[in-house]
Tab-separated table of C-alpha atoms in Angstrom:
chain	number	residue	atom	x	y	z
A	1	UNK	CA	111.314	-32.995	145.763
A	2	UNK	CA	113.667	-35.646	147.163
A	3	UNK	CA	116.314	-34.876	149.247
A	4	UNK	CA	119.556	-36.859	149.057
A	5	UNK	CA	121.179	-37.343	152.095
A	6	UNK	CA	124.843	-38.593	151.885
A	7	UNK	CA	126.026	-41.667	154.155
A	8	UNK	CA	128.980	-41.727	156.445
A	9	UNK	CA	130.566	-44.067	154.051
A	10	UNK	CA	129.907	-41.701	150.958
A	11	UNK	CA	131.372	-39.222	153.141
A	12	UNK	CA	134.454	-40.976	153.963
A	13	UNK	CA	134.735	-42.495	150.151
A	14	UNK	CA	134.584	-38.479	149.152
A	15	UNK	CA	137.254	-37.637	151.777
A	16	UNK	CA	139.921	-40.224	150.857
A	17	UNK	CA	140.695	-39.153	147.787
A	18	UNK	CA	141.733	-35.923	149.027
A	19	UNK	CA	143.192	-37.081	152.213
A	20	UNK	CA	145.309	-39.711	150.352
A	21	UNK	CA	146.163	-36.182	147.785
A	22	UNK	CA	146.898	-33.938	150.653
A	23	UNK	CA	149.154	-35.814	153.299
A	24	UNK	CA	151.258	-39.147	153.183
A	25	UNK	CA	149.306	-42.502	153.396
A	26	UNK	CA	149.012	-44.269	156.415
A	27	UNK	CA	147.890	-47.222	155.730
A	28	UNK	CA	150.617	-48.564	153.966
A	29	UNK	CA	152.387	-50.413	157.108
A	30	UNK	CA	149.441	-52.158	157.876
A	31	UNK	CA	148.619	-53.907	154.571
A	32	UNK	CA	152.586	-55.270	154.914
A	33	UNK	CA	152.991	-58.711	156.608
A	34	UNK	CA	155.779	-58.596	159.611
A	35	UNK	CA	158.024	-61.598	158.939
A	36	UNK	CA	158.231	-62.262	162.558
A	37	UNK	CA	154.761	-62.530	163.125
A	38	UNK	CA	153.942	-64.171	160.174
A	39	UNK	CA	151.655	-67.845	161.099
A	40	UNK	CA	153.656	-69.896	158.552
A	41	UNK	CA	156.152	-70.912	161.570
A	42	UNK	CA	154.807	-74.186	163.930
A	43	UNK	CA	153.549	-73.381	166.767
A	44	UNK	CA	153.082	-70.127	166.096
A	45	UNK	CA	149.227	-70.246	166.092
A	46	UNK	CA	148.086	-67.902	168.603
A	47	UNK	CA	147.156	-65.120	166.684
A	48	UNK	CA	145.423	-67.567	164.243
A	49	UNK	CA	143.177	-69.455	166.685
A	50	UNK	CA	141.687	-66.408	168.582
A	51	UNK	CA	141.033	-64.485	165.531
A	52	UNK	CA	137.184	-65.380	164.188
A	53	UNK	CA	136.513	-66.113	160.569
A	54	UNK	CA	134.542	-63.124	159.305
A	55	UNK	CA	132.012	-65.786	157.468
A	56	UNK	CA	131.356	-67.148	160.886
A	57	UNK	CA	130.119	-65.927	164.100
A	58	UNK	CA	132.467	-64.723	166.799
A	59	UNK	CA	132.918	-67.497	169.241
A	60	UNK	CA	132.399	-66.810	173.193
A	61	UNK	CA	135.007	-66.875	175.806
A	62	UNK	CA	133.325	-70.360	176.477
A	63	UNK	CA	133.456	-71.891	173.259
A	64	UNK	CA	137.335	-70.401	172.975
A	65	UNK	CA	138.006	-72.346	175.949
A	66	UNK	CA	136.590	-75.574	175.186
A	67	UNK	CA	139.044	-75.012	171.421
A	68	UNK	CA	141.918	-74.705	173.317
A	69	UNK	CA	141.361	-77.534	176.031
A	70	UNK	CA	140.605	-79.542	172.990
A	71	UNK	CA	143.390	-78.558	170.978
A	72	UNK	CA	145.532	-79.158	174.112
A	73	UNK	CA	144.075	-82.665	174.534
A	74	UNK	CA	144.836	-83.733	170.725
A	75	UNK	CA	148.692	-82.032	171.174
A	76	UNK	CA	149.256	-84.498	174.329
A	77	UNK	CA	147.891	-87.171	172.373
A	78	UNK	CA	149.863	-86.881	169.412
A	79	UNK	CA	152.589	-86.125	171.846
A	80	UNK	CA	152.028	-89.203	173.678
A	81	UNK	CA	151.800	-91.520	170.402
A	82	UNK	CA	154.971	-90.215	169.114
A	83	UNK	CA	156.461	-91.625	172.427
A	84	UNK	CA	155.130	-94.639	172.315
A	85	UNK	CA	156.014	-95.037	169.267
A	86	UNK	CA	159.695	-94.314	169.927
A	87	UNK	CA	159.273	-96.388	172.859
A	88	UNK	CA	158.440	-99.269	170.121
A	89	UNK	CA	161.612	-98.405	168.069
A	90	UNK	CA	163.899	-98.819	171.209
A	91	UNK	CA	162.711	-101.785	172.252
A	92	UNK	CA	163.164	-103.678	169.306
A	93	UNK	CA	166.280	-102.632	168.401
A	94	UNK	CA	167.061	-103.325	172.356
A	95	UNK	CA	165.923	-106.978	171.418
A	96	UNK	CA	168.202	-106.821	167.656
A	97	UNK	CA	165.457	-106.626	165.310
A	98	UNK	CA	166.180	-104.877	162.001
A	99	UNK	CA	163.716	-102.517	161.509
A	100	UNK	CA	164.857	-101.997	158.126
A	101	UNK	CA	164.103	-105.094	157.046
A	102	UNK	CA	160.732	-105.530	159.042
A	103	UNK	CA	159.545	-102.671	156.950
A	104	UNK	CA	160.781	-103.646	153.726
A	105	UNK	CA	158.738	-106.931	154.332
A	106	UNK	CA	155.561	-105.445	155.289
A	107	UNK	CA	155.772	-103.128	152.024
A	108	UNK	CA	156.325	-106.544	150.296
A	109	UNK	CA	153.948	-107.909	152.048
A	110	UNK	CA	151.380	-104.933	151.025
A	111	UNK	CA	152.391	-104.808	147.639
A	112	UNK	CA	151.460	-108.690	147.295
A	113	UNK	CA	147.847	-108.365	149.486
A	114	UNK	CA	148.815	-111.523	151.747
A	115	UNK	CA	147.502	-109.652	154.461
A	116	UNK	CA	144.261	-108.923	152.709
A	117	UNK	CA	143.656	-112.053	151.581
A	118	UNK	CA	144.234	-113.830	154.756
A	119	UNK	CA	141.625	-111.311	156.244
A	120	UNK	CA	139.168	-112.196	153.963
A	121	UNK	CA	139.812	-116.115	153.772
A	122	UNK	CA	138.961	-115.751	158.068
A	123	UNK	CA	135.411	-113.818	156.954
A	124	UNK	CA	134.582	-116.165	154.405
A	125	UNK	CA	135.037	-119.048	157.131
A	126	UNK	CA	133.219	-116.706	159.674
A	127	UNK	CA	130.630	-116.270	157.524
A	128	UNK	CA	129.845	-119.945	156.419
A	129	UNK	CA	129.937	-121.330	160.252
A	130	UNK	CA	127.744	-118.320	161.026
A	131	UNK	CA	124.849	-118.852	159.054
A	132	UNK	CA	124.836	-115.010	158.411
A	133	UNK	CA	121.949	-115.440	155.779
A	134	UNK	CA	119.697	-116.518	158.753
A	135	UNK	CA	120.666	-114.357	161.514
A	136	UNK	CA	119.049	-110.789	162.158
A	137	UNK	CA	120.095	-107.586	160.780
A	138	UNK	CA	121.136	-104.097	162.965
A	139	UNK	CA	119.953	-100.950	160.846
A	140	UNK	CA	121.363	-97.722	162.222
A	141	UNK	CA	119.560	-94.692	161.243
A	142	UNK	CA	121.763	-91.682	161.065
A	143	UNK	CA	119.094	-89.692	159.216
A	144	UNK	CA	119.363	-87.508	162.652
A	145	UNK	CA	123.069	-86.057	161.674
A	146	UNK	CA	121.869	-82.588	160.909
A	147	UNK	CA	120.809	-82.169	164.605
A	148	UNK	CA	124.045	-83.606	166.505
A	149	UNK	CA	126.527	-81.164	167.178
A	150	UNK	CA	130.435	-81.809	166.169
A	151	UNK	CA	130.911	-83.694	169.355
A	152	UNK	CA	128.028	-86.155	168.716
A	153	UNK	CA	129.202	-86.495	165.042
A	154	UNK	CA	132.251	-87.504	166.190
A	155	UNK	CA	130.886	-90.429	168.620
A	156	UNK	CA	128.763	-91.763	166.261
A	157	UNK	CA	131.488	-92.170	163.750
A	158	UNK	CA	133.462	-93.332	166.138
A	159	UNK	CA	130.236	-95.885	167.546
A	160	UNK	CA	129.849	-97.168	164.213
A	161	UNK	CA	133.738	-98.272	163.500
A	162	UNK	CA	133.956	-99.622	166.933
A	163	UNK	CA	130.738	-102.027	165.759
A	164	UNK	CA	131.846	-102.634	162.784
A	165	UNK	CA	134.979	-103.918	163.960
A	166	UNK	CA	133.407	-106.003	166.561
A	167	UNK	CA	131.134	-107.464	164.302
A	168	UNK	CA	134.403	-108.711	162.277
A	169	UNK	CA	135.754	-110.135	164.596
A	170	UNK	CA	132.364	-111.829	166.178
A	171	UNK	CA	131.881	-115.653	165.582
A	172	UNK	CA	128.227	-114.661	165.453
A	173	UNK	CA	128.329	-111.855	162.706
A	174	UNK	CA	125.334	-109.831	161.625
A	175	UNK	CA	124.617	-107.801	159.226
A	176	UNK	CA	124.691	-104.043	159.969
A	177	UNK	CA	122.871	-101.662	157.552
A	178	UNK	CA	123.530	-97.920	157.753
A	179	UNK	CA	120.885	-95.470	156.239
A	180	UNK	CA	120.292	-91.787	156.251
A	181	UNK	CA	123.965	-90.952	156.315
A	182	UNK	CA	125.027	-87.774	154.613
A	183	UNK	CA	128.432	-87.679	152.721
């Protein structure tokens, strides 16, 4: 015959029901959010960003380190922008421009694609005195993505607009192909 053996989580599924009958529940505090410690708040992310994500594995002390120097790093830079552009803002209206108006010009402006169109007039002429047709062509393979970490990911995106750009800009454009990239 077969013996049936119970497991401790049969056991404790059998016991509930008759602890929760015989003596007050305990549980109920913890299932209730504390206002005060509630992550909804900015800058309130401590308990967030050291917790894991129970899909994922637990990072190491190492990898938590490297988050938060990161995380640090992208706070002084947005820190830092913000400045700067405040910086921007109190200079001009040092020198009497009216930002107002600037603005509602460049919405205008936006609205109307001037700046768009004199972008792409200065390609067209780019491309004519460059010949493009006849020079040489730059492939990048990014077929490789699945085996760069996030870092790496991040340089080559960041690789590939800084070329692009460049090439824009170039008097001596090519043509830049990019294959094997996953979206």
């Amino acid at each position: 015959p077969k013996q049936e053996t119970a497991s401790p989580a049969a056991a404790t599924d059998i016991a509930a029901p008759d602890a929760a009958n015989s003596a007050p529940s305990t549980t109920a505090p913890d299932t209730q959010t504390n206002p005060s410690s509630s992550s909804s708040s900015p800058g309130n992310n401590k308990d967030k960003d050291d917790t894991p994500i129970p899909s994922e594995k637990p990072l190491s002390k190492n990898q938590l380190k490297k988050r938060r120097r990161y995380e640090k790093s992208q706070a002084i830079k947005k820190r830092r922008k913000e400045q700067s552009r405040e910086l921007r803002r109190l200079k001009a209206v040092k020198e009497g421009r009216d930002l107002a108006a600037e603005r509602q010009q460049q919405l205008a402006n936006e609205k109307e694609g001037k700046g768009w169109k004199k972008r792409e007039e200065r390609w067209k002429e780019i491309m004519e005195c460059a010949k493009i047709d006849e020079s040489f062509r730059v492939c990048f393979d990014c077929a490789f993505e699945d085996d760069m970490s996030w870092k790496e990911t991040n340089s080559l995106g960041l690789q590939l607009r800084y070329t692009y750009a460049v090439n824009r800009k170039s008097t001596h454009p090519v043509y830049i192909d990019i294959c094997g990239l996953k979206v």
